[in-house]
CSV table of C-alpha atoms and ligand atoms in Angstrom, one decimal:
chain,number,residue,atom,x,y,z
A,1,MET,CA,0.4,0.0,0.3
A,2,GLY,CA,1.4,3.7,-0.9
A,3,LEU,CA,1.8,6.6,1.0
A,4,PHE,CA,-1.2,8.3,0.0
A,5,ASP,CA,-4.2,4.6,1.1
A,6,ILE,CA,-2.2,4.5,4.3
A,7,PHE,CA,-2.7,8.2,4.4
A,8,LYS,CA,-6.8,7.8,2.8
A,9,LYS,CA,-7.2,5.6,5.5
A,10,LYS,CA,-6.0,7.2,8.6
A,11,ASN,CA,-8.4,10.7,8.0
A,12,LYS,CA,-11.0,8.4,7.1
A,13,GLN,CA,-10.2,5.7,11.4
A,14,ASN,CA,-9.3,9.0,12.5
A,15,GLU,CA,-12.4,10.9,11.2
A,16,GLU,CA,-15.0,8.3,11.8
A,17,LYS,CA,-12.5,8.2,15.3
A,18,GLN,CA,-14.4,11.7,16.3
A,19,GLN,CA,-17.4,11.6,14.5
A,20,SER,CA,-18.3,8.4,17.2
A,21,ASN,CA,-16.9,10.1,19.7
A,22,LEU,CA,-19.2,13.5,19.4
A,23,SER,CA,-22.3,10.5,19.3
A,24,ASP,CA,-21.0,9.4,22.4
A,25,GLU,CA,-20.8,12.6,23.4
A,26,GLU,CA,-24.6,13.7,22.4
A,27,ASN,CA,-26.3,10.7,24.2
A,28,LYS,CA,-23.9,12.2,27.2
A,29,SER,CA,-25.4,15.5,27.1
A,30,SER,CA,-28.6,14.7,26.5
A,31,GLU,CA,-28.7,11.9,29.1
A,32,LYS,CA,-27.9,14.7,32.1
A,33,VAL,CA,-28.9,18.3,31.1
A,34,THR,CA,-25.8,19.8,31.3
A,35,ASN,CA,-24.8,23.8,32.3
A,36,ASP,CA,-21.6,23.0,30.8
A,37,ASP,CA,-21.4,25.6,27.6
A,38,GLU,CA,-17.5,24.9,27.2
A,39,LYS,CA,-19.3,21.5,25.9
A,40,ASP,CA,-20.9,22.5,23.7
A,41,VAL,CA,-19.4,24.7,22.7
A,42,SER,CA,-17.2,22.5,21.2
A,43,THR,CA,-19.4,19.6,19.7
A,44,GLU,CA,-20.9,22.5,17.6
A,45,GLU,CA,-17.2,23.1,16.8
A,46,ASN,CA,-16.2,19.7,15.8
A,47,GLN,CA,-20.0,19.7,13.7
A,48,GLU,CA,-19.2,22.3,11.6
A,49,SER,CA,-15.7,22.1,11.0
A,50,ALA,CA,-16.4,18.7,8.1
A,51,SER,CA,-18.1,21.5,6.2
A,52,LYS,CA,-15.3,24.3,7.5
A,53,SER,CA,-12.2,25.6,4.5
A,54,VAL,CA,-8.7,24.2,4.4
A,55,GLU,CA,-8.5,28.0,7.6
A,56,GLU,CA,-11.0,27.3,9.5
A,57,THR,CA,-10.3,23.1,9.9
A,58,ALA,CA,-6.7,24.2,11.1
A,59,THR,CA,-7.9,26.6,13.9
A,60,ASP,CA,-9.9,24.2,14.8
A,61,GLU,CA,-8.0,21.7,15.3
A,62,ASN,CA,-6.0,23.8,17.4
A,63,LYS,CA,-8.8,24.5,19.5
A,64,GLU,CA,-9.2,20.9,19.4
A,65,SER,CA,-5.7,20.1,20.9
A,66,GLU,CA,-6.3,23.0,23.9
A,67,ASP,CA,-9.3,21.6,24.4
A,68,ASN,CA,-7.0,18.0,24.9
A,69,GLU,CA,-4.0,19.6,26.5
A,70,GLN,CA,-6.6,21.1,28.6
A,71,HIS,CA,-7.9,17.5,29.5
A,72,VAL,CA,-5.1,15.6,30.5
A,73,GLU,CA,-4.0,19.1,32.6
A,74,ASN,CA,-7.6,18.9,33.8
A,75,ASP,CA,-7.7,14.5,34.5
A,76,GLY,CA,-4.7,14.7,35.8
A,77,SER,CA,-3.1,11.4,33.6
A,78,ASN,CA,-0.3,9.9,32.9
A,79,SER,CA,1.4,10.5,30.6
A,80,GLU,CA,1.6,14.2,28.8
A,81,GLU,CA,1.2,12.5,25.8
A,82,SER,CA,-2.3,10.0,26.7
A,83,VAL,CA,-5.2,10.6,23.7
A,84,ASP,CA,-8.2,11.7,24.6
A,85,GLN,CA,-9.7,9.5,27.3
A,86,ASP,CA,-12.7,9.0,25.1
A,87,GLU,CA,-10.4,6.7,22.8
A,88,SER,CA,-9.1,5.4,26.1
A,89,ASN,CA,-12.2,3.8,27.6
A,90,GLU,CA,-13.3,2.7,23.7
A,91,ASP,CA,-9.7,0.4,23.9
A,92,GLU,CA,-10.3,-0.8,27.9
A,93,ALA,CA,-11.3,-4.3,26.2
A,94,GLY,CA,-7.9,-5.3,24.8
A,95,GLU,CA,-4.9,-4.5,26.9
A,96,THR,CA,-2.3,-6.1,25.0
A,97,THR,CA,-3.4,-4.7,21.6
A,98,GLU,CA,-4.5,-1.1,23.3
A,99,THR,CA,-0.2,-0.5,24.1
A,100,ALA,CA,0.3,-1.1,20.4
A,101,ASP,CA,-2.5,1.4,19.8
A,102,GLU,CA,-1.3,3.4,22.7
A,103,SER,CA,1.7,4.1,20.9
A,104,ASN,CA,0.8,3.5,17.8
A,105,ASP,CA,-1.6,7.2,18.7
A,106,ASP,CA,0.5,9.2,21.2
A,107,ASN,CA,3.2,8.9,17.7
A,108,GLN,CA,0.8,9.7,15.2
A,109,GLU,CA,-0.4,12.4,17.6
A,110,LYS,CA,3.5,14.2,18.3
A,111,PHE,CA,3.4,14.3,14.4
A,112,THR,CA,0.3,15.5,14.2
A,113,LYS,CA,0.7,18.0,17.3
A,114,GLY,CA,4.4,19.0,16.2
A,115,LEU,CA,3.4,20.2,12.5
A,116,GLU,CA,0.9,22.1,13.7
A,117,LYS,CA,2.3,25.2,12.2
A,118,SER,CA,3.2,23.5,9.5
A,119,ARG,CA,0.1,22.2,7.9
A,120,SER,CA,-1.9,24.9,9.3
A,121,THR,CA,0.8,27.8,7.2
A,122,PHE,CA,0.5,25.1,4.2
A,123,GLY,CA,-3.2,24.8,4.3
A,124,GLU,CA,-3.7,29.0,4.4
A,125,LYS,CA,-1.3,29.7,1.5
A,126,LEU,CA,-3.7,26.5,0.1
A,127,ASN,CA,-6.6,28.9,0.8
A,128,ARG,CA,-5.5,32.2,-0.2
A,129,LEU,CA,-4.8,30.3,-3.3
A,130,PHE,CA,-7.2,29.1,-4.4
A,131,ALA,CA,-9.3,32.5,-3.0
A,132,ASN,CA,-8.7,33.3,-6.6
A,133,PHE,CA,-8.9,30.1,-8.6
A,134,ARG,CA,-10.6,30.8,-11.6
A,135,SER,CA,-9.4,27.4,-13.4
A,136,VAL,CA,-7.1,25.8,-13.3
A,137,ASP,CA,-4.3,28.0,-17.2
A,138,GLU,CA,-1.5,28.7,-16.5
A,139,ASP,CA,-0.9,31.5,-14.3
A,140,PHE,CA,-2.6,29.7,-11.9
A,141,PHE,CA,0.6,27.1,-11.7
A,142,GLU,CA,2.6,29.8,-11.7
A,143,ASP,CA,1.2,30.8,-8.6
A,144,LEU,CA,1.4,27.2,-7.5
A,145,GLU,CA,5.1,26.5,-7.7
A,146,ASP,CA,5.8,30.2,-6.1
A,147,LEU,CA,3.4,28.7,-3.4
A,148,LEU,CA,5.4,24.9,-3.1
A,149,ILE,CA,9.3,26.8,-2.9
A,150,GLU,CA,7.6,29.3,0.1
A,151,SER,CA,7.0,26.5,1.8
A,152,ASP,CA,10.4,24.9,1.6
A,153,VAL,CA,9.1,21.6,0.0
A,154,GLY,CA,12.7,22.3,-2.5
A,155,PHE,CA,12.9,24.7,-5.2
A,156,ASP,CA,12.8,21.1,-7.2
A,157,MET,CA,10.2,19.3,-6.2
A,158,ALA,CA,8.3,22.6,-6.8
A,159,VAL,CA,9.2,21.8,-10.5
A,160,ASN,CA,9.1,18.5,-10.9
A,161,LEU,CA,5.8,18.8,-8.8
A,162,THR,CA,4.0,21.7,-10.9
A,163,ASP,CA,5.5,19.7,-13.7
A,164,GLN,CA,3.3,16.0,-12.9
A,165,LEU,CA,0.5,18.7,-12.1
A,166,ARG,CA,0.0,19.9,-15.1
A,167,ASP,CA,0.2,16.2,-16.5
A,168,GLU,CA,-1.9,14.9,-13.8
A,169,VAL,CA,-4.6,17.0,-13.3
A,170,LYS,CA,-5.3,16.8,-17.6
A,171,LEU,CA,-5.1,13.5,-16.7
A,172,GLN,CA,-8.3,13.3,-14.4
A,173,ASN,CA,-9.8,16.3,-15.5
A,174,ALA,CA,-9.7,17.7,-11.5
A,175,LYS,CA,-11.3,21.5,-12.2
A,176,ASN,CA,-13.8,22.6,-9.6
A,177,LYS,CA,-11.1,23.9,-6.1
A,178,ASP,CA,-11.7,20.5,-4.0
A,179,ASP,CA,-10.1,18.2,-7.3
A,180,VAL,CA,-7.7,20.4,-8.4
A,181,GLN,CA,-7.0,20.5,-3.9
A,182,ASN,CA,-6.8,16.7,-3.4
A,183,VAL,CA,-4.6,16.0,-7.2
A,184,ILE,CA,-2.1,18.3,-5.5
A,185,ILE,CA,-2.0,16.5,-1.6
A,186,LYS,CA,-1.5,13.3,-4.1
A,187,LYS,CA,1.5,13.8,-6.1
A,188,MET,CA,3.0,15.5,-3.7
A,189,ILE,CA,2.9,11.7,-0.9
A,190,ASP,CA,3.5,9.7,-4.4
A,191,ILE,CA,6.8,12.3,-4.8
A,192,TYR,CA,8.1,11.6,-1.4
A,193,ASP,CA,7.3,7.8,-1.6
A,194,GLU,CA,9.0,7.5,-4.1
A,195,ASN,CA,12.3,9.0,-3.8
A,196,GLY,CA,11.6,7.0,0.3
A,197,ASN,CA,12.1,3.5,-1.6
A,198,ASN,CA,15.5,2.1,0.4
A,199,GLU,CA,14.8,4.0,3.0
A,200,THR,CA,15.5,2.9,6.4
A,201,THR,CA,14.8,4.9,10.4
A,202,GLU,CA,16.7,2.0,12.1
A,203,ILE,CA,20.7,3.1,13.6
A,204,ASN,CA,22.9,0.1,12.6
A,205,LEU,CA,24.4,-0.9,14.9
A,206,ALA,CA,27.1,-3.3,14.6
A,207,ASP,CA,27.2,-7.4,15.5
A,208,LYS,CA,30.1,-7.5,18.1
A,209,GLY,CA,31.4,-4.9,20.5
A,210,PRO,CA,30.7,-0.8,20.3
A,211,SER,CA,28.9,0.9,18.3
A,212,VAL,CA,29.5,4.5,17.5
A,213,ILE,CA,27.6,6.8,16.2
A,214,LEU,CA,29.0,9.9,15.3
A,215,PHE,CA,27.0,13.6,15.4
A,216,VAL,CA,27.9,16.4,13.1
A,217,GLY,CA,26.5,19.9,12.7
A,218,VAL,CA,26.6,23.5,13.1
A,219,ASN,CA,26.5,25.1,16.9
A,220,GLY,CA,23.0,25.6,18.0
A,221,VAL,CA,21.0,22.4,16.0
A,222,GLY,CA,20.3,20.7,18.7
A,223,LYS,CA,23.5,18.2,18.5
A,224,THR,CA,23.8,17.9,22.4
A,225,THR,CA,20.4,17.7,23.2
A,226,THR,CA,19.8,15.6,20.9
A,227,ILE,CA,22.9,13.3,21.8
A,228,GLY,CA,21.4,13.5,25.6
A,229,LYS,CA,18.1,12.4,24.2
A,230,MET,CA,19.3,9.5,22.3
A,231,ALA,CA,21.6,8.0,25.1
A,232,ASN,CA,18.3,8.3,27.4
A,233,MET,CA,16.5,5.8,25.0
A,234,TYR,CA,19.7,3.8,24.6
A,235,LYS,CA,19.8,3.4,28.4
A,236,GLN,CA,16.3,3.0,29.2
A,237,GLN,CA,17.2,-0.4,26.4
A,238,GLY,CA,19.5,-1.6,29.2
A,239,LYS,CA,22.7,-0.5,27.0
A,240,LYS,CA,25.8,1.1,29.2
A,241,VAL,CA,26.7,4.5,27.6
A,242,LEU,CA,29.3,6.3,27.1
A,243,LEU,CA,29.2,9.8,25.6
A,244,ALA,CA,32.6,11.1,24.1
A,245,ALA,CA,32.8,14.8,24.8
A,246,ALA,CA,34.4,15.5,21.3
A,247,ASP,CA,33.4,19.4,20.6
A,248,THR,CA,36.1,21.5,22.2
A,249,PHE,CA,35.7,24.5,20.5
A,250,ARG,CA,33.2,25.8,23.3
A,251,ALA,CA,33.6,25.0,27.0
A,252,GLY,CA,29.5,25.3,27.2
A,253,ALA,CA,29.3,22.3,24.1
A,254,ILE,CA,31.3,20.1,27.0
A,255,GLN,CA,30.1,20.9,30.4
A,256,GLN,CA,25.7,20.7,28.2
A,257,LEU,CA,27.3,17.6,28.0
A,258,ASP,CA,28.5,16.9,31.4
A,259,GLU,CA,24.6,18.0,31.9
A,260,TRP,CA,23.1,14.9,29.8
A,261,ALA,CA,25.8,12.9,31.3
A,262,LYS,CA,24.1,13.2,35.1
A,263,ALA,CA,20.9,13.7,33.5
A,264,ASP,CA,20.8,9.8,32.1
A,265,ASN,CA,23.1,8.6,34.1
A,266,VAL,CA,25.7,7.8,31.3
A,267,ASP,CA,29.4,8.6,31.3
A,268,ILE,CA,31.4,10.5,29.6
A,269,VAL,CA,35.1,10.8,28.6
A,270,LYS,CA,36.1,15.2,27.9
A,271,LYS,CA,38.9,17.0,28.2
A,272,GLU,CA,39.4,20.8,28.8
A,273,GLU,CA,38.2,23.3,26.1
A,274,GLN,CA,40.4,23.5,23.2
A,275,SER,CA,42.4,20.6,23.3
A,276,ASP,CA,42.0,17.8,20.2
A,277,PRO,CA,39.6,16.5,19.9
A,278,SER,CA,40.7,13.5,18.7
A,279,ALA,CA,42.2,13.1,21.4
A,280,VAL,CA,39.6,12.4,23.5
A,281,VAL,CA,37.9,10.3,21.0
A,282,TYR,CA,40.6,8.3,21.5
A,283,GLU,CA,40.3,7.7,25.0
A,284,ALA,CA,36.5,7.0,24.3
A,285,VAL,CA,37.0,4.5,21.8
A,286,HIS,CA,39.5,2.9,23.7
A,287,LYS,CA,37.6,3.0,26.6
A,288,ALA,CA,34.1,2.2,25.4
A,289,LYS,CA,36.1,-1.5,23.6
A,290,ASP,CA,37.7,-1.9,27.4
A,291,GLU,CA,35.1,-2.0,29.0
A,292,ASP,CA,32.9,-3.7,26.6
A,293,TYR,CA,29.9,-0.1,26.3
A,294,ASP,CA,27.7,-1.2,24.2
A,295,VAL,CA,27.1,2.2,22.2
A,296,LEU,CA,29.4,6.2,21.9
A,297,PHE,CA,28.1,8.6,20.8
A,298,VAL,CA,30.5,10.9,19.8
A,299,ASP,CA,29.6,14.5,20.2
A,300,THR,CA,31.6,17.6,17.5
A,301,ALA,CA,32.5,21.1,16.8
A,302,GLY,CA,31.1,21.2,13.4
A,303,ARG,CA,31.8,24.8,12.5
A,304,LEU,CA,31.7,25.2,8.9
A,305,GLN,CA,33.7,28.9,8.2
A,306,ASN,CA,36.8,26.2,6.5
A,307,LYS,CA,35.4,23.7,5.0
A,308,VAL,CA,39.0,22.1,4.9
A,309,ASN,CA,39.3,22.2,8.5
A,310,LEU,CA,36.8,20.4,9.1
A,311,MET,CA,37.0,17.8,6.4
A,312,ASN,CA,40.1,17.5,8.3
A,313,GLU,CA,38.7,17.3,11.8
A,314,LEU,CA,36.5,14.9,10.9
A,315,ALA,CA,38.7,12.6,8.7
A,316,LYS,CA,41.2,12.5,11.6
A,317,MET,CA,38.5,11.8,13.7
A,318,LYS,CA,37.8,8.7,12.0
A,319,LYS,CA,41.2,8.1,11.5
A,320,VAL,CA,41.5,7.6,14.8
A,321,LEU,CA,38.4,5.7,15.8
A,322,THR,CA,38.6,3.0,13.6
A,323,ARG,CA,42.2,1.9,13.7
A,324,GLU,CA,40.8,0.8,17.5
A,325,ILE,CA,36.8,-0.5,16.0
A,326,PRO,CA,38.0,-0.9,11.9
A,327,ASP,CA,34.4,-0.8,10.7
A,328,ALA,CA,33.6,2.2,12.8
A,329,PRO,CA,31.6,4.9,12.7
A,330,HIS,CA,28.7,2.9,12.0
A,331,GLU,CA,26.5,6.3,12.0
A,332,VAL,CA,27.1,9.8,10.6
A,333,LEU,CA,23.9,11.3,12.1
A,334,LEU,CA,24.2,15.2,10.3
A,335,VAL,CA,22.1,17.3,13.1
A,336,LEU,CA,19.9,19.9,11.4
A,337,ASP,CA,17.7,22.4,12.6
A,338,ALA,CA,13.9,22.9,10.6
A,339,THR,CA,13.5,25.8,11.5
A,340,THR,CA,16.0,27.3,8.9
A,341,GLY,CA,14.1,26.0,6.1
A,342,GLN,CA,16.0,25.9,3.1
A,343,ASN,CA,19.5,27.1,4.8
A,344,ALA,CA,19.5,23.4,7.1
A,345,LEU,CA,19.6,21.5,2.7
A,346,ASN,CA,22.2,23.3,1.6
A,347,GLN,CA,24.5,22.3,4.8
A,348,ALA,CA,23.2,19.7,4.6
A,349,LYS,CA,24.2,19.6,1.1
A,350,LEU,CA,28.0,20.8,2.4
A,351,PHE,CA,28.0,18.2,5.8
A,352,LYS,CA,27.7,15.4,2.7
A,353,GLU,CA,30.1,16.6,0.6
A,354,THR,CA,32.6,16.6,3.6
A,355,THR,CA,31.8,13.7,5.0
A,356,ASP,CA,30.3,9.5,5.2
A,357,VAL,CA,26.6,11.2,6.4
A,358,SER,CA,24.6,7.4,6.4
A,359,GLY,CA,21.3,10.0,8.2
A,360,ILE,CA,19.9,12.6,9.9
A,361,VAL,CA,18.2,13.9,13.5
A,362,LEU,CA,15.6,17.1,11.8
A,363,THR,CA,15.0,19.1,14.9
A,364,LYS,CA,13.4,22.1,16.0
A,365,LEU,CA,10.5,20.8,14.3
A,366,ASP,CA,7.4,21.6,16.7
A,367,GLY,CA,6.8,25.0,16.2
A,368,THR,CA,8.4,25.8,11.9
A,369,ALA,CA,6.5,26.4,9.8
A,370,LYS,CA,8.6,24.4,7.5
A,371,GLY,CA,8.4,20.8,7.7
A,372,GLY,CA,8.2,21.6,4.2
A,373,ILE,CA,11.7,20.5,5.0
A,374,VAL,CA,11.1,17.2,5.3
A,375,LEU,CA,9.4,16.5,1.6
A,376,ALA,CA,13.5,18.7,0.6
A,377,ILE,CA,15.5,16.1,1.5
A,378,ARG,CA,14.1,13.4,1.1
A,379,ASN,CA,13.4,14.6,-2.6
A,380,GLU,CA,17.2,16.4,-2.5
A,381,LEU,CA,19.7,14.5,-0.9
A,382,HIS,CA,18.3,11.2,-0.5
A,383,LEU,CA,19.4,10.1,2.6
A,384,PRO,CA,17.4,8.7,5.4
A,385,VAL,CA,15.7,11.1,7.7
A,386,LYS,CA,16.5,8.4,10.7
A,387,TYR,CA,15.2,10.9,13.6
A,388,VAL,CA,13.2,14.1,14.6
A,389,GLY,CA,12.9,16.5,17.8
A,390,LEU,CA,9.3,17.3,18.1
A,391,GLY,CA,10.0,19.4,21.7
A,392,GLU,CA,13.1,19.8,24.7
A,393,LYS,CA,12.3,17.0,26.6
A,394,VAL,CA,13.9,14.0,26.4
A,395,THR,CA,11.2,12.0,25.2
A,396,ASP,CA,10.5,14.4,22.9
A,397,LEU,CA,12.6,12.2,20.1
A,398,ARG,CA,10.8,10.3,17.5
A,399,LYS,CA,11.9,7.6,15.6
A,400,PHE,CA,11.0,9.1,11.6
A,401,ASP,CA,7.9,7.7,11.0
A,402,ALA,CA,6.7,8.5,7.1
A,403,ASN,CA,3.3,7.5,7.7
A,404,ASP,CA,3.0,9.2,11.0
A,405,PHE,CA,4.7,12.7,9.1
A,406,VAL,CA,3.2,12.6,6.2
A,407,TYR,CA,-0.5,12.6,8.4
A,408,GLY,CA,0.5,15.1,10.8
A,409,LEU,CA,1.5,17.7,7.5
A,410,PHE,CA,-1.5,17.2,5.4
A,411,LYS,CA,-4.3,15.5,7.9
A,412,GLY,CA,-7.3,17.9,6.5
A,413,LEU,CA,-5.9,19.2,3.7
A,414,ILE,CA,-7.4,16.2,1.3
A,415,LYS,CA,-11.5,17.3,0.2
B,501,GTP,N1,11.7,23.7,20.3
B,501,GTP,C1,13.2,22.4,19.4
B,501,GTP,N2,13.8,23.0,20.9
B,501,GTP,C2,15.3,21.9,20.6
B,501,GTP,C3,15.0,20.4,19.7
B,501,GTP,N3,15.9,19.9,20.1
B,501,GTP,C4,17.5,21.2,20.8
B,501,GTP,N4,16.7,21.4,21.0
B,501,GTP,C5,17.0,23.3,21.7
B,501,GTP,O1,17.9,23.8,20.9
B,501,GTP,C6,19.3,25.0,21.6
B,501,GTP,C7,20.9,24.2,20.7
B,501,GTP,O2,20.6,23.1,21.1
B,501,GTP,P1,21.7,22.7,21.8
B,501,GTP,O3,22.1,20.8,21.9
B,501,GTP,O4,22.8,23.2,22.5
B,501,GTP,O5,22.4,22.3,20.2
B,501,GTP,P2,24.7,21.5,19.6
B,501,GTP,O6,23.8,21.8,18.8
B,501,GTP,O7,24.8,20.8,20.2
B,501,GTP,O8,25.0,23.4,19.4
B,501,GTP,P3,26.3,23.5,20.1
B,501,GTP,O9,26.4,23.5,22.3
B,501,GTP,O10,26.5,25.4,20.2
B,501,GTP,O11,27.3,23.0,19.2
B,501,GTP,C8,18.1,24.1,22.4
B,501,GTP,O12,18.2,25.6,23.1
B,501,GTP,C9,17.8,23.1,23.2
B,501,GTP,O13,16.8,23.0,24.0
B,501,GTP,C10,13.8,20.5,19.6
B,501,GTP,O14,13.8,18.8,18.5
B,501,GTP,N5,12.5,21.0,19.6
């Protein structure tokens, strides 16, 4: 099943769920007379939402998620991201499937929330485009191309997509707004799907001995935070984790990693500021081998000011690593800040030329309207996004899930 079919299925399931929640609420309110005005308003809003425009739908979603947040706060349930109570009531019957369902729901909810801003911004742009819609002519396609470029899906993708849409719209004889909008979104999902074939989001771990994961990326993108979150994840899985503070360029970076090591209760190798990063790596890889660590995370300083220096520094680290562990590093994860949009894409191109990047961690996807960057990374760089940062908390690092991502980005935009 292609991504678009999965998307449609999820959309339908969620609509049905929402519908059944609504009728539950209606039943409840007809059983007992309630003075709860807020509930009435939210029911009305939900009923209306089906026929509302994209912009209004996005606003409704915001309200809906605010409602959910309030709900969580009020009923004091254990998990901050717990789905609303009606859903958990529904699942009470089967405990085994419940856990899996809940974690799927939780992941989907997390992506949906994290991509709220991207989705509503894209929705608003589509809305604006269609506000002046008269017919599918050349002007329309030019405006659409501009919209896509503005949405950070990448220049190539924007041009490619517009070209394909010209044919597709003709082929499907789409004339009215809703048909054209559906064709646009379906095509975006299809192109994204095609480009992602054979991608794996699994972190490559060593068959035997310590796995070495090198983190690269410019300052401030969230490298240290990602290492902290990922180290915690592996520690929770019962792995013996070691951190190497090889970003010796900035004293703050060493201290920050040290704080994460303490919080995660994992070990760290660090030296004083300005010491040779390769010396830190040397010590760390020896320790990892001698003391049977499972995973070694290496934090590096990604100074892009000088490409040759960066290349030399990373090459030196690799040499030190492979002397001890021939197939290390097992992963080179490039950390990119989603809020920087096209800039992140340019950084990625540079790092790709400099070192063998094996995957991407895209941070700060929450609170940015630039979620479309994931499409650009997939289409232009052909590098797998392996993890995404959807917040600052330790639990906010999520394995990238293309289904949940696509659903989070386009939910409510299919007519
Ligand atoms: N909202 C949000 N903030 C994040 C995320 N990931 C990291 N941050 C924040 O981004 C800021 C920079 O993160 P760092 O981990 O210090 O970045 P860095 O790449 O290690 O930077 P240097 O240490 O300067 O090299 C911090 O305030 C983090 O809390 C995320 O997924 N979402």
